[in-house]
Amino acid sequence: MTGVRASYDGGSTWTTNLLAGVAGDRSQVLGLAFHPEKPIRLLAATAEDGVYRSNDGGQVWVQSNIGLGTDRIHAVAFAPNNPEVVYLTTHLGIYRSDDGGSTWEPRSNGLAYQFVHAIAIDPRDSDIAYVGTASELHTLHPTHKQQGLHRGEGIYKTLDGGRTWVLSDAGIEEDNLVVMTPHPRLPFELWTGATAGRGGFTTTDAGDSWLFSANIAAHYPMVFAYSHSFPTIQYLSSLYVSNELVRSTDNGVTWHSLTTRLQQGVSETSREKGLFDPNKRWHVHTHGLAVAPSDSNIVYAGTISHPTTREQYNLDGAHIFKSSNGGNTFEEVDNGFPTETQTSINAIVIHPTDPNIVYVMTSRFESVKAIGVYKTVNGGQLWQPVNDGLNLETNDLQIDPADPETLYAATVAGVYKSINGGRLWKESSKGLVGGEVKDLAIDPVNPLILYAATYNGVFRTKNGGEIWYPVNLDLPIIGSGRMGGFDHDRVLEVDATGKVVYAIIRATDKDRFAGRLLYRAVLGTPDPVIYEFEVNGETINVQSTSHISNLFVDLVDREIRFTVAGPEGTVSRTTVTVPQKVLSELTSAIVDGKDLSVQIAGTSVSFEFPHNGQRQVTIR
């Protein structure tokens, strides 16, 4: 809201901005509070100018920032039982006033995350209050965007007037998750996105703990895709205007838009066909997205077409874009693909070793109809349908990473399998119940194991789709109606270890807008992964069953520190090999301040301990 305006006739008419004389016509007011006993006394919290106070119903205002350490204010509230007590939530913590808002004192002890917004005060006791953290997905403050990965968010409670705060949000869950994608190389790492404007989440311990991602593509995130060569580079498609395709080069901490590069890549053919309207603001709906496993420079993105959508796209039809330089530029590569079709390019699958072989799978999800699968063998120069024997109403597509001629398609009629690169498909649904399969997930370690999301829950095969059987223990399967637990793809995934299976399940089949919760099954400790970290020209080798990150060499204290992560119920078995130039002698390993039992062999130290989320290891 810009400024403060008053109505004296029940809202029929409004005054001009009452704050204009002191704060300017454009002052953005995020909070307004009335004294509970003297409503002519007001406090206004502004986005950039701090707090303003009025004692005469808003006719005269004075700035009231004494004691504040920030002028970026969010919400303000009087205590109902003691109006001299006022709480203020800000960009940098909580402040309290005991003189009606004239002066302020910081009260943020115990807050693990200080960007707080919502506040509620116990009407019987001014020392009891609750605050909720927030992240700016777009921006509350005109000059600030709060990108990053945020830990410690939630609802906090105080019993002593804000002197100490503790988390008080047990049992509160994010129930609007819509898509997820595990990292293709790093164990236990998963990114998931929520519905419109709610942002993204990431975990490195299979969901024991989460970081919130306030990224610029938070509005309807669609598909996360990762570089296999550089684990910190990833991409995300979305519906948000100007951020329909974004890229991060720092493991999701910051994101940068690539959408104008899609616009620059629109082909002459699409222009000649009248599919592109250059007079409208550029806006497309990207969905399908993939990075070539064998060449991280090659990135494909696909769009959705829907003639009745409320969104105003200026590129009609479904289009395929390709980048050969890691997203720096794109070109449209649609030759042979019917771009005029009202369909969704829902999944893009790239051959694990030959980046010239690519499949795009269409869907009617958020569109009109599916037209099956198209394939290129020359890097997008020519596409051809590969639908012989396939039900064209496709929902998902998977490729066997060990035998890339083998493909699996989820369709409205079950699972179809091809063993010759899509030239011929045969139904492979024995044991599946309920017909339609919404999503498939393939075990990257043992590709004969797949999982299928159906209206009757999750099914598993151990023999490449020959026989399927249900694996629904403890999943809230809600029946076989058309509003079943799974309603589109990327709601069933297997992580890089093959040992964690994730499912996003709708809470009820009565309401398509009902919340969706994330479930996981942990199948045991995975095989170790080899990490290599280069420090001053020397390579530190870590072999571990854990997710390893944030490795740091302290040359002063002569120690190595890193983060180890994994889900409860599994074990970290880790061997660290350190060149003598980095550490001349290895003596111990410490986890969260406690010594571990270690085995030392030359320049290597080995140890193990139970996973319990993220833990800090020090090697000396």
Coordinates of C-alpha atoms in Angstrom, one line a residue:
M1 CA 0.0 0.0 0.0
T2 CA 1.3 3.4 -0.9
G3 CA 0.9 5.9 2.0
V4 CA -2.0 6.2 4.4
R5 CA -5.5 7.3 3.4
A6 CA -8.6 7.7 5.5
S7 CA -12.3 7.4 4.9
Y8 CA -14.9 9.1 7.1
D9 CA -18.0 7.8 5.2
G10 CA -17.6 4.0 5.4
G11 CA -15.3 3.8 2.5
S12 CA -17.3 5.7 -0.1
T13 CA -14.6 8.3 -0.4
W14 CA -10.9 8.5 0.7
T15 CA -8.5 11.3 1.5
T16 CA -5.2 11.8 -0.2
N17 CA -2.1 10.3 1.3
L18 CA -1.9 11.5 4.9
L19 CA 1.8 10.7 5.0
A20 CA 2.8 12.7 1.9
G21 CA 4.0 15.7 3.9
V22 CA 6.6 13.8 5.8
A23 CA 7.3 10.6 4.0
G24 CA 6.6 11.4 0.4
D25 CA 3.8 10.4 -2.0
R26 CA 5.4 7.0 -2.8
S27 CA 6.1 5.8 0.8
Q28 CA 5.2 2.2 0.9
V29 CA 3.3 1.3 4.1
L30 CA 3.4 -2.4 5.1
G31 CA 1.8 -2.1 8.5
L32 CA -0.7 0.2 10.3
A33 CA -1.7 -0.1 14.0
F34 CA -4.3 1.7 16.0
H35 CA -4.0 2.3 19.8
P36 CA -6.6 -0.1 21.3
E37 CA -7.9 2.5 23.7
K38 CA -7.2 5.8 21.8
P39 CA -7.7 5.0 18.1
I40 CA -6.6 8.5 17.0
R41 CA -3.1 7.3 17.9
L42 CA -1.6 5.4 15.0
L43 CA 1.7 3.8 14.0
A44 CA 2.7 3.3 10.4
A45 CA 5.4 0.8 9.4
T46 CA 7.0 1.7 6.1
A47 CA 9.2 -0.3 3.7
E48 CA 12.1 2.1 3.5
D49 CA 11.5 5.0 6.0
G50 CA 11.0 3.3 9.3
V51 CA 8.1 4.1 11.6
Y52 CA 5.8 7.1 11.7
R53 CA 3.6 8.1 14.6
S54 CA 0.4 10.2 14.8
N55 CA -1.5 11.3 17.8
D56 CA -4.4 13.0 16.0
G57 CA -5.9 10.4 13.6
G58 CA -3.2 10.8 10.9
Q59 CA -3.4 14.6 10.4
V60 CA 0.2 15.1 11.7
W61 CA 2.9 12.5 11.6
V62 CA 6.4 12.4 13.1
Q63 CA 9.1 9.9 12.4
S64 CA 9.7 7.5 15.3
N65 CA 12.9 5.5 14.7
I66 CA 14.8 6.1 18.0
G67 CA 16.5 2.8 18.8
L68 CA 15.8 1.1 15.5
G69 CA 18.8 -0.5 13.7
T70 CA 16.9 -0.6 10.3
D71 CA 14.4 1.5 8.4
R72 CA 13.0 -1.5 6.6
I73 CA 9.9 -2.3 8.6
H74 CA 7.2 -4.9 8.1
A75 CA 4.5 -5.0 10.7
V76 CA 3.5 -3.2 13.9
A77 CA 1.1 -4.2 16.7
F78 CA 0.0 -2.8 20.0
A79 CA -0.4 -5.2 22.9
P80 CA -4.2 -5.3 23.6
N81 CA -3.8 -5.5 27.4
N82 CA -1.1 -2.9 27.7
P83 CA -1.2 -0.4 24.8
E84 CA 2.2 1.2 25.8
V85 CA 3.8 -2.0 24.6
V86 CA 4.3 -2.2 20.9
Y87 CA 6.1 -4.9 18.8
L88 CA 7.7 -4.3 15.4
T89 CA 8.8 -6.8 12.9
T90 CA 11.6 -5.8 10.5
H91 CA 14.0 -6.9 7.9
L92 CA 16.6 -7.4 10.8
G93 CA 14.7 -8.8 13.7
I94 CA 12.1 -7.7 16.3
Y95 CA 11.9 -4.5 18.2
R96 CA 9.7 -3.6 21.2
S97 CA 8.6 -0.3 22.6
D98 CA 7.4 0.3 26.2
D99 CA 6.4 3.9 25.6
G100 CA 3.7 3.5 22.8
G101 CA 6.1 3.6 19.9
S102 CA 8.2 6.6 20.8
T103 CA 11.5 4.6 21.3
W104 CA 12.5 1.1 20.4
E105 CA 14.7 -1.7 21.8
P106 CA 15.9 -4.8 19.8
R107 CA 14.4 -8.1 21.0
S108 CA 15.7 -10.8 18.7
N109 CA 17.7 -13.2 21.0
G110 CA 17.0 -16.8 19.9
L111 CA 15.9 -16.0 16.4
A112 CA 17.8 -18.2 14.0
Y113 CA 16.4 -16.2 11.1
Q114 CA 15.7 -12.5 11.6
F115 CA 13.6 -11.5 8.5
V116 CA 10.3 -11.6 10.4
H117 CA 6.9 -10.3 9.3
A118 CA 3.6 -11.5 10.8
I119 CA 3.1 -10.9 14.6
A120 CA 0.4 -11.8 17.1
I121 CA 0.3 -10.7 20.8
D122 CA -1.5 -12.6 23.5
P123 CA -4.5 -10.4 24.4
R124 CA -4.0 -11.2 28.1
D125 CA -0.2 -10.9 28.5
S126 CA 1.9 -8.4 26.6
D127 CA 5.0 -10.5 27.2
I128 CA 3.7 -13.5 25.2
A129 CA 3.9 -13.0 21.4
Y130 CA 4.4 -15.0 18.2
V131 CA 6.2 -14.0 15.0
G132 CA 6.5 -15.6 11.6
T133 CA 9.5 -15.4 9.4
A134 CA 9.3 -14.5 5.7
S135 CA 11.2 -14.4 2.5
E136 CA 10.8 -11.9 -0.3
L137 CA 10.1 -14.0 -3.3
H138 CA 9.7 -10.9 -5.4
T139 CA 10.2 -7.8 -3.2
L140 CA 8.5 -6.0 -0.4
H141 CA 11.2 -3.3 -0.4
P142 CA 11.6 -1.4 -3.6
T143 CA 15.4 -1.5 -3.5
H144 CA 15.9 -5.0 -2.2
K145 CA 15.4 -8.6 -3.4
Q146 CA 16.1 -11.4 -0.9
Q147 CA 17.5 -14.2 -2.9
G148 CA 19.4 -17.0 -1.2
L149 CA 19.0 -20.2 0.7
H150 CA 17.4 -19.5 4.0
R151 CA 17.7 -21.7 7.1
G152 CA 15.9 -21.2 10.4
E153 CA 12.5 -20.0 9.2
G154 CA 9.3 -20.8 11.0
I155 CA 7.1 -19.5 13.8
Y156 CA 8.8 -18.3 17.0
K157 CA 7.3 -17.7 20.4
T158 CA 8.4 -15.5 23.4
L159 CA 7.2 -15.7 27.0
D160 CA 9.4 -12.9 28.3
G161 CA 8.5 -9.9 26.2
G162 CA 10.9 -10.8 23.3
R163 CA 14.0 -11.2 25.4
T164 CA 14.2 -14.8 24.1
W165 CA 12.5 -16.6 21.3
V166 CA 12.1 -20.3 20.6
L167 CA 10.7 -22.1 17.6
S168 CA 7.1 -23.0 18.1
D169 CA 5.9 -24.6 14.8
A170 CA 6.0 -28.3 15.4
G171 CA 3.5 -30.0 13.1
I172 CA 3.3 -27.2 10.6
E173 CA 4.2 -28.4 7.1
E174 CA 4.4 -27.0 3.6
D175 CA 1.5 -28.7 1.9
N176 CA 1.5 -27.2 -1.5
L177 CA 4.5 -28.9 -3.2
V178 CA 4.0 -29.5 -6.9
V179 CA 7.3 -30.6 -8.4
M180 CA 10.6 -32.1 -7.3
T181 CA 13.9 -33.2 -8.9
P182 CA 16.8 -35.0 -7.2
H183 CA 20.3 -34.0 -8.1
P184 CA 21.7 -36.5 -10.7
R185 CA 25.1 -36.9 -9.0
L186 CA 24.9 -35.8 -5.4
P187 CA 23.4 -38.2 -2.9
F188 CA 20.4 -37.1 -0.8
E189 CA 20.1 -33.7 -2.5
L190 CA 16.6 -32.8 -3.8
W191 CA 15.0 -29.6 -5.0
T192 CA 11.3 -29.1 -4.8
G193 CA 8.9 -26.3 -5.7
A194 CA 5.6 -25.2 -4.3
T195 CA 2.6 -23.6 -5.9
A196 CA 2.2 -20.0 -7.0
G197 CA 4.5 -17.6 -5.1
R198 CA 5.5 -20.0 -2.3
G199 CA 9.0 -20.6 -3.5
G200 CA 11.3 -23.6 -3.5
F201 CA 13.0 -25.9 -1.0
T202 CA 16.2 -27.9 -1.0
T203 CA 17.6 -30.6 1.1
T204 CA 21.0 -32.4 1.3
D205 CA 19.9 -35.0 3.8
A206 CA 16.9 -36.5 2.0
G207 CA 14.5 -34.3 3.9
D208 CA 15.7 -34.3 7.5
S209 CA 16.3 -30.6 7.1
W210 CA 15.4 -28.0 4.5
L211 CA 16.6 -24.7 3.2
F212 CA 14.1 -22.3 1.7
S213 CA 14.9 -20.8 -1.8
A214 CA 13.4 -17.4 -2.4
N215 CA 14.2 -17.5 -6.0
I216 CA 13.0 -15.3 -8.9
A217 CA 11.1 -18.1 -10.5
A218 CA 9.0 -18.9 -7.5
H219 CA 5.7 -18.4 -9.3
Y220 CA 4.7 -21.8 -10.6
P221 CA 8.1 -23.5 -10.7
M222 CA 8.1 -26.4 -13.3
V223 CA 11.3 -28.3 -13.8
F224 CA 14.7 -28.2 -12.1
A225 CA 17.6 -29.5 -14.3
Y226 CA 21.2 -29.9 -13.4
S227 CA 24.6 -29.9 -14.9
H228 CA 26.3 -33.3 -14.5
S229 CA 29.8 -31.9 -14.9
F230 CA 29.4 -28.9 -12.6
P231 CA 27.2 -29.8 -9.6
T232 CA 26.7 -26.2 -8.6
I233 CA 25.0 -25.2 -11.9
Q234 CA 21.3 -25.7 -12.3
Y235 CA 18.3 -24.4 -14.3
L236 CA 14.6 -23.9 -13.5
S237 CA 11.6 -23.3 -15.8
S238 CA 8.5 -21.5 -14.6
L239 CA 5.5 -19.4 -15.5
Y240 CA 6.6 -16.2 -13.9
V241 CA 6.9 -13.3 -16.3
S242 CA 10.5 -12.4 -17.2
N243 CA 11.8 -15.4 -15.3
E244 CA 10.3 -18.3 -17.4
L245 CA 13.8 -19.8 -17.5
V246 CA 16.5 -19.1 -14.9
R247 CA 20.0 -20.3 -14.1
S248 CA 22.1 -20.6 -11.0
T249 CA 25.8 -21.1 -10.9
D250 CA 26.2 -21.2 -7.1
N251 CA 24.1 -24.2 -6.2
G252 CA 20.8 -22.2 -6.0
V253 CA 21.9 -19.3 -3.8
T254 CA 21.3 -16.8 -6.6
W255 CA 19.4 -17.1 -9.9
H256 CA 19.6 -15.1 -13.1
S257 CA 17.0 -14.9 -15.9
L258 CA 17.6 -16.4 -19.3
T259 CA 14.2 -15.6 -20.7
T260 CA 15.3 -12.8 -23.1
R261 CA 17.7 -15.3 -24.6
L262 CA 14.8 -17.5 -25.5
Q263 CA 13.1 -14.6 -27.2
Q264 CA 16.2 -13.8 -29.2
G265 CA 16.2 -17.5 -30.4
V266 CA 12.7 -17.5 -31.9
S267 CA 13.1 -18.9 -35.4
E268 CA 12.2 -17.2 -38.7
T269 CA 9.8 -20.1 -39.3
S270 CA 7.8 -19.3 -36.2
R271 CA 7.7 -15.7 -37.1
E272 CA 6.6 -16.4 -40.7
K273 CA 3.8 -18.7 -39.4
G274 CA 2.5 -15.8 -37.3
L275 CA 3.2 -17.7 -34.0
F276 CA 5.2 -14.9 -32.5
D277 CA 3.8 -11.5 -31.8
P278 CA 6.7 -9.1 -31.3
N279 CA 4.3 -6.3 -30.2
K280 CA 3.3 -8.0 -27.0
R281 CA 5.4 -8.2 -23.9
W282 CA 7.5 -11.4 -24.1
H283 CA 5.9 -14.1 -22.1
V284 CA 5.9 -17.9 -22.5
H285 CA 5.2 -20.9 -20.3
T286 CA 8.3 -23.0 -20.2
H287 CA 8.1 -26.5 -18.8
G288 CA 10.2 -29.3 -20.2
L289 CA 13.9 -28.8 -19.4
A290 CA 17.1 -30.9 -19.6
V291 CA 20.9 -30.7 -19.6
A292 CA 22.8 -33.2 -21.6
P293 CA 24.5 -35.6 -19.1
S294 CA 27.6 -35.9 -21.3
D295 CA 27.9 -32.2 -22.3
S296 CA 26.9 -29.6 -19.8
N297 CA 26.9 -26.9 -22.5
I298 CA 23.8 -28.4 -24.1
V299 CA 20.5 -27.3 -22.6
Y300 CA 17.0 -27.9 -24.0
A301 CA 13.8 -26.1 -23.0
G302 CA 10.2 -26.6 -24.2
T303 CA 7.1 -24.5 -23.9
I304 CA 3.4 -25.1 -23.3
S305 CA 0.5 -23.9 -25.5
H306 CA -3.0 -23.4 -24.3
P307 CA -5.5 -21.1 -26.2
T308 CA -7.8 -20.5 -23.3
T309 CA -5.3 -19.7 -20.6
R310 CA -5.6 -16.4 -18.7
E311 CA -1.9 -15.8 -19.4
Q312 CA -1.1 -13.6 -22.4
Y313 CA 1.6 -15.5 -24.3
N314 CA 3.2 -13.9 -27.3
L315 CA 4.5 -17.2 -28.7
D316 CA 1.7 -19.5 -29.7
G317 CA 2.1 -23.2 -30.0
A318 CA 4.7 -25.5 -28.4
H319 CA 8.3 -24.8 -29.2
I320 CA 11.7 -26.4 -28.6
F321 CA 14.7 -24.3 -27.7
K322 CA 18.4 -25.4 -27.6
S323 CA 21.5 -23.9 -26.1
S324 CA 25.0 -25.1 -27.0
N325 CA 26.8 -22.8 -24.6
G326 CA 25.2 -23.4 -21.2
G327 CA 22.2 -21.1 -21.6
N328 CA 24.1 -18.0 -22.8
T329 CA 22.2 -18.1 -26.1
F330 CA 19.3 -20.2 -27.4
E331 CA 17.9 -21.1 -30.8
E332 CA 14.6 -22.6 -31.7
V333 CA 15.0 -26.2 -33.2
D334 CA 11.5 -27.2 -34.2
N335 CA 12.1 -28.7 -37.7
G336 CA 9.8 -31.6 -38.0
F337 CA 7.9 -30.9 -34.8
P338 CA 4.3 -29.6 -35.2
T339 CA 4.8 -26.3 -33.3
E340 CA 1.2 -25.2 -34.1
T341 CA -0.2 -27.9 -31.9
Q342 CA -1.9 -26.9 -28.6
T343 CA 0.2 -29.3 -26.5
S344 CA 2.8 -29.2 -23.7
I345 CA 6.4 -30.2 -24.1
N346 CA 6.3 -31.8 -20.7
A347 CA 9.5 -33.9 -20.6
I348 CA 12.8 -33.7 -22.4
V349 CA 15.2 -36.7 -22.2
I350 CA 18.7 -36.6 -23.5
H351 CA 20.8 -39.7 -24.3
P352 CA 23.3 -40.3 -21.5
T353 CA 26.4 -40.4 -23.7
D354 CA 25.3 -39.0 -27.1
P355 CA 23.9 -35.4 -26.7
N356 CA 22.7 -35.5 -30.4
I357 CA 20.0 -38.0 -29.4
V358 CA 17.1 -36.3 -27.7
Y359 CA 13.4 -37.1 -27.0
V360 CA 10.6 -34.7 -26.3
M361 CA 7.4 -36.0 -24.7
T362 CA 4.2 -34.1 -25.0
S363 CA 1.3 -34.0 -22.6
R364 CA -2.1 -32.4 -22.2
F365 CA -1.1 -31.2 -18.7
E366 CA -1.9 -27.5 -18.7
S367 CA -2.7 -27.8 -22.4
V368 CA -5.1 -29.4 -24.8
K369 CA -3.8 -32.7 -26.0
A370 CA -0.8 -35.0 -26.1
I371 CA 0.9 -36.1 -29.4
G372 CA 3.3 -38.7 -28.0
V373 CA 7.1 -38.6 -28.3
Y374 CA 9.4 -37.0 -30.9
K375 CA 13.0 -37.8 -31.4
T376 CA 16.1 -36.2 -33.0
V377 CA 19.4 -37.9 -33.7
N378 CA 21.2 -34.9 -35.0
G379 CA 21.0 -32.4 -32.1
G380 CA 17.6 -31.0 -33.0
Q381 CA 18.1 -30.3 -36.7
L382 CA 15.2 -32.7 -37.5
W383 CA 12.5 -34.3 -35.3
Q384 CA 10.5 -37.3 -36.1
P385 CA 7.6 -39.0 -34.2
V386 CA 8.5 -42.3 -32.5
N387 CA 5.0 -43.5 -31.6
D388 CA 4.6 -46.9 -33.2
G389 CA 2.5 -48.9 -30.7
L390 CA 2.5 -46.1 -28.2
N391 CA -0.7 -44.6 -26.6
L392 CA -0.3 -40.9 -27.6
E393 CA -1.7 -39.6 -24.3
T394 CA 1.7 -39.6 -22.6
N395 CA 2.5 -38.3 -19.1
D396 CA 6.1 -39.0 -18.5
L397 CA 9.2 -40.5 -20.2
Q398 CA 12.3 -42.2 -18.8
I399 CA 15.5 -43.5 -20.4
D400 CA 17.6 -46.4 -19.1
P401 CA 21.0 -44.8 -18.3
A402 CA 22.8 -48.2 -18.8
D403 CA 20.9 -49.2 -21.9
P404 CA 19.8 -46.0 -23.7
E405 CA 17.9 -47.9 -26.3
T406 CA 15.4 -48.8 -23.6
L407 CA 12.7 -46.2 -22.9
Y408 CA 9.6 -46.2 -20.6
A409 CA 6.5 -44.0 -21.1
A410 CA 3.7 -43.3 -18.7
T411 CA 0.4 -43.0 -20.4
V412 CA -3.3 -42.9 -19.7
A413 CA -3.4 -46.6 -20.5
G414 CA -0.4 -47.7 -18.3
V415 CA 3.3 -48.1 -19.0
Y416 CA 4.8 -48.6 -22.5
K417 CA 8.3 -49.8 -23.1
S418 CA 10.6 -49.6 -26.1
I419 CA 13.9 -51.5 -26.4
N420 CA 15.0 -50.0 -29.8
G421 CA 15.1 -46.2 -29.1
G422 CA 11.4 -45.6 -29.6
R423 CA 10.9 -47.3 -33.0
L424 CA 8.4 -49.7 -31.5
W425 CA 6.5 -49.6 -28.2
K426 CA 4.8 -52.4 -26.3
E427 CA 2.6 -52.2 -23.2
S428 CA 4.4 -53.2 -20.1
S429 CA 1.8 -52.9 -17.3
K430 CA 1.3 -56.3 -15.9
G431 CA 0.3 -56.0 -12.2
L432 CA -0.6 -52.3 -12.5
V433 CA -4.1 -51.5 -11.2
G434 CA -6.2 -48.5 -12.3
G435 CA -5.1 -47.8 -15.9
E436 CA -3.5 -44.3 -16.1
V437 CA 0.1 -43.8 -14.9
K438 CA 0.9 -40.2 -14.1
D439 CA 4.6 -40.4 -13.4
L440 CA 7.6 -42.8 -13.6
A441 CA 10.9 -42.8 -11.7
I442 CA 13.9 -45.0 -12.6
D443 CA 16.5 -46.2 -10.2
P444 CA 19.8 -44.6 -11.6
V445 CA 21.9 -47.3 -9.9
N446 CA 19.8 -50.3 -11.0
P447 CA 17.6 -49.2 -14.0
L448 CA 15.7 -52.5 -13.9
I449 CA 13.9 -51.0 -10.9
L450 CA 11.2 -48.4 -11.7
Y451 CA 8.4 -46.8 -9.8
A452 CA 5.0 -45.8 -11.2
A453 CA 2.5 -43.2 -9.8
T454 CA -1.1 -44.3 -10.3
Y455 CA -4.5 -43.5 -9.0
N456 CA -4.0 -46.5 -6.7
G457 CA -0.7 -45.5 -5.3
V458 CA 2.9 -46.3 -6.1
F459 CA 3.9 -49.5 -7.9
R460 CA 7.4 -51.0 -8.3
T461 CA 9.1 -53.3 -10.8
K462 CA 12.4 -55.1 -10.3
N463 CA 12.6 -56.5 -13.8
G464 CA 12.2 -53.6 -16.2
G465 CA 8.4 -53.4 -16.3
E466 CA 7.6 -57.1 -16.8
I467 CA 5.7 -57.3 -13.5
W468 CA 4.6 -54.5 -11.2
Y469 CA 3.5 -54.7 -7.6
P470 CA 2.2 -52.1 -5.1
V471 CA 4.5 -50.4 -2.5
N472 CA 2.1 -48.2 -0.6
L473 CA 2.8 -49.0 3.1
D474 CA 2.2 -45.9 5.1
L475 CA 1.3 -43.8 2.1
P476 CA -2.1 -42.1 2.4
I477 CA -3.6 -43.6 -0.7
I478 CA -7.0 -42.1 -1.2
G479 CA -8.7 -44.1 -3.8
S480 CA -8.9 -44.6 -7.5
G481 CA -11.0 -41.5 -8.5
R482 CA -9.9 -39.1 -11.2
M483 CA -8.8 -36.7 -8.5
G484 CA -6.4 -39.3 -7.0
G485 CA -3.2 -38.6 -5.1
F486 CA -1.0 -38.0 -8.2
D487 CA -2.1 -35.6 -10.8
H488 CA 0.9 -34.9 -13.0
D489 CA 4.6 -35.8 -13.4
R490 CA 7.6 -34.9 -11.2
V491 CA 5.8 -36.1 -8.1
L492 CA 7.6 -39.4 -7.9
E493 CA 11.4 -39.5 -7.9
V494 CA 14.4 -41.7 -6.9
D495 CA 17.5 -39.9 -5.7
A496 CA 21.0 -40.4 -7.1
T497 CA 21.9 -43.2 -4.7
G498 CA 18.8 -45.3 -5.6
K499 CA 18.2 -45.6 -1.9
V500 CA 15.6 -42.8 -1.4
V501 CA 12.2 -42.7 -3.1
Y502 CA 10.1 -39.6 -2.8
A503 CA 6.3 -39.1 -3.5
I504 CA 4.2 -35.9 -3.4
I505 CA 0.7 -37.0 -2.5
R506 CA -2.5 -35.0 -2.7
A507 CA -4.3 -35.0 0.7
T508 CA -7.8 -35.7 -0.7
D509 CA -9.5 -36.7 -4.0
K510 CA -12.4 -34.3 -3.4
D511 CA -10.6 -31.0 -4.2
R512 CA -8.1 -30.5 -6.9
F513 CA -6.7 -27.6 -4.9
A514 CA -6.1 -29.7 -1.8
G515 CA -2.7 -29.7 -0.2
R516 CA 0.1 -32.0 -1.3
L517 CA 2.6 -33.5 1.1
L518 CA 6.0 -35.0 0.6
Y519 CA 6.7 -38.6 1.7
R520 CA 9.9 -40.5 1.5
A521 CA 11.1 -44.1 1.8
V522 CA 14.7 -44.7 2.8
L523 CA 15.9 -48.1 1.6
G524 CA 19.3 -48.2 3.3
T525 CA 22.8 -46.8 3.2
P526 CA 24.0 -46.3 -0.4
D527 CA 27.3 -47.2 -2.0
P528 CA 30.0 -44.5 -1.5
V529 CA 30.5 -41.6 -3.8
I530 CA 33.9 -40.1 -4.7
Y531 CA 34.3 -36.4 -4.3
E532 CA 37.4 -34.4 -5.4
F533 CA 38.2 -31.0 -4.0
E534 CA 41.0 -29.0 -5.4
V535 CA 42.8 -26.7 -3.0
N536 CA 45.9 -24.7 -4.0
G537 CA 46.6 -27.1 -6.8
E538 CA 46.3 -30.1 -4.5
T539 CA 43.4 -32.6 -4.7
I540 CA 41.6 -33.8 -1.5
N541 CA 39.8 -37.0 -2.2
V542 CA 36.7 -37.9 -0.1
Q543 CA 34.9 -41.3 -0.5
S544 CA 31.7 -41.3 1.4
T545 CA 28.1 -42.6 1.6
S546 CA 27.1 -39.1 2.6
H547 CA 26.4 -35.8 0.9
I548 CA 29.6 -33.8 1.3
S549 CA 29.8 -30.0 0.9
N550 CA 31.4 -26.8 2.1
L551 CA 34.9 -28.3 2.4
F552 CA 37.3 -25.7 3.8
V553 CA 41.1 -26.0 4.5
D554 CA 42.3 -24.0 7.5
L555 CA 46.0 -23.5 7.0
V556 CA 46.3 -21.7 10.3
D557 CA 44.8 -24.3 12.6
R558 CA 46.0 -27.1 10.2
E559 CA 42.6 -28.7 9.8
I560 CA 40.0 -29.5 7.2
R561 CA 36.3 -28.9 7.8
F562 CA 33.3 -30.0 5.8
T563 CA 29.6 -30.7 6.1
V564 CA 28.3 -34.3 6.1
A565 CA 24.6 -34.9 5.5
G566 CA 22.3 -37.9 5.2
P567 CA 18.9 -39.2 6.5
E568 CA 18.4 -40.7 9.8
G569 CA 18.6 -44.5 9.6
T570 CA 21.6 -44.5 7.3
V571 CA 25.3 -44.4 8.0
S572 CA 28.1 -42.1 7.0
R573 CA 31.1 -44.2 6.0
T574 CA 33.8 -41.8 4.9
T575 CA 37.5 -41.9 3.9
V576 CA 39.4 -38.7 3.4
T577 CA 42.7 -38.7 1.6
V578 CA 44.8 -35.6 2.1
P579 CA 48.1 -34.7 0.4
Q580 CA 50.9 -34.2 2.8
K581 CA 51.4 -30.7 1.4
V582 CA 47.9 -29.8 2.8
L583 CA 48.2 -31.7 6.2
S584 CA 51.5 -33.3 7.0
E585 CA 50.0 -35.7 9.5
L586 CA 46.5 -37.0 10.2
T587 CA 45.6 -37.6 13.8
S588 CA 41.8 -37.4 14.4
A589 CA 38.3 -36.8 13.1
I590 CA 35.7 -34.8 15.0
V591 CA 31.9 -34.7 14.4
D592 CA 29.9 -31.9 16.0
G593 CA 32.7 -31.4 18.5
K594 CA 33.0 -35.1 19.5
D595 CA 36.0 -37.3 18.7
L596 CA 35.4 -40.3 16.4
S597 CA 37.0 -43.6 16.3
V598 CA 39.3 -43.5 13.2
Q599 CA 41.5 -45.7 11.1
I600 CA 44.5 -44.0 9.7
A601 CA 46.5 -45.4 6.8
G602 CA 49.2 -43.2 5.4
T603 CA 47.5 -40.0 4.1
S604 CA 44.0 -41.4 4.6
V605 CA 41.7 -41.3 7.6
S606 CA 38.5 -43.4 7.7
F607 CA 35.5 -43.2 10.1
E608 CA 31.8 -43.9 10.3
F609 CA 28.8 -42.6 12.3
P610 CA 25.0 -42.6 12.0
H611 CA 23.5 -39.9 9.8
N612 CA 21.3 -37.4 11.6
G613 CA 20.7 -34.6 9.1
Q614 CA 23.6 -32.2 8.6
R615 CA 26.7 -32.6 10.8
Q616 CA 30.1 -30.8 10.8
V617 CA 33.3 -32.9 10.5
T618 CA 36.8 -31.7 11.3
I619 CA 39.9 -33.6 10.2
R620 CA 43.2 -32.9 12.0

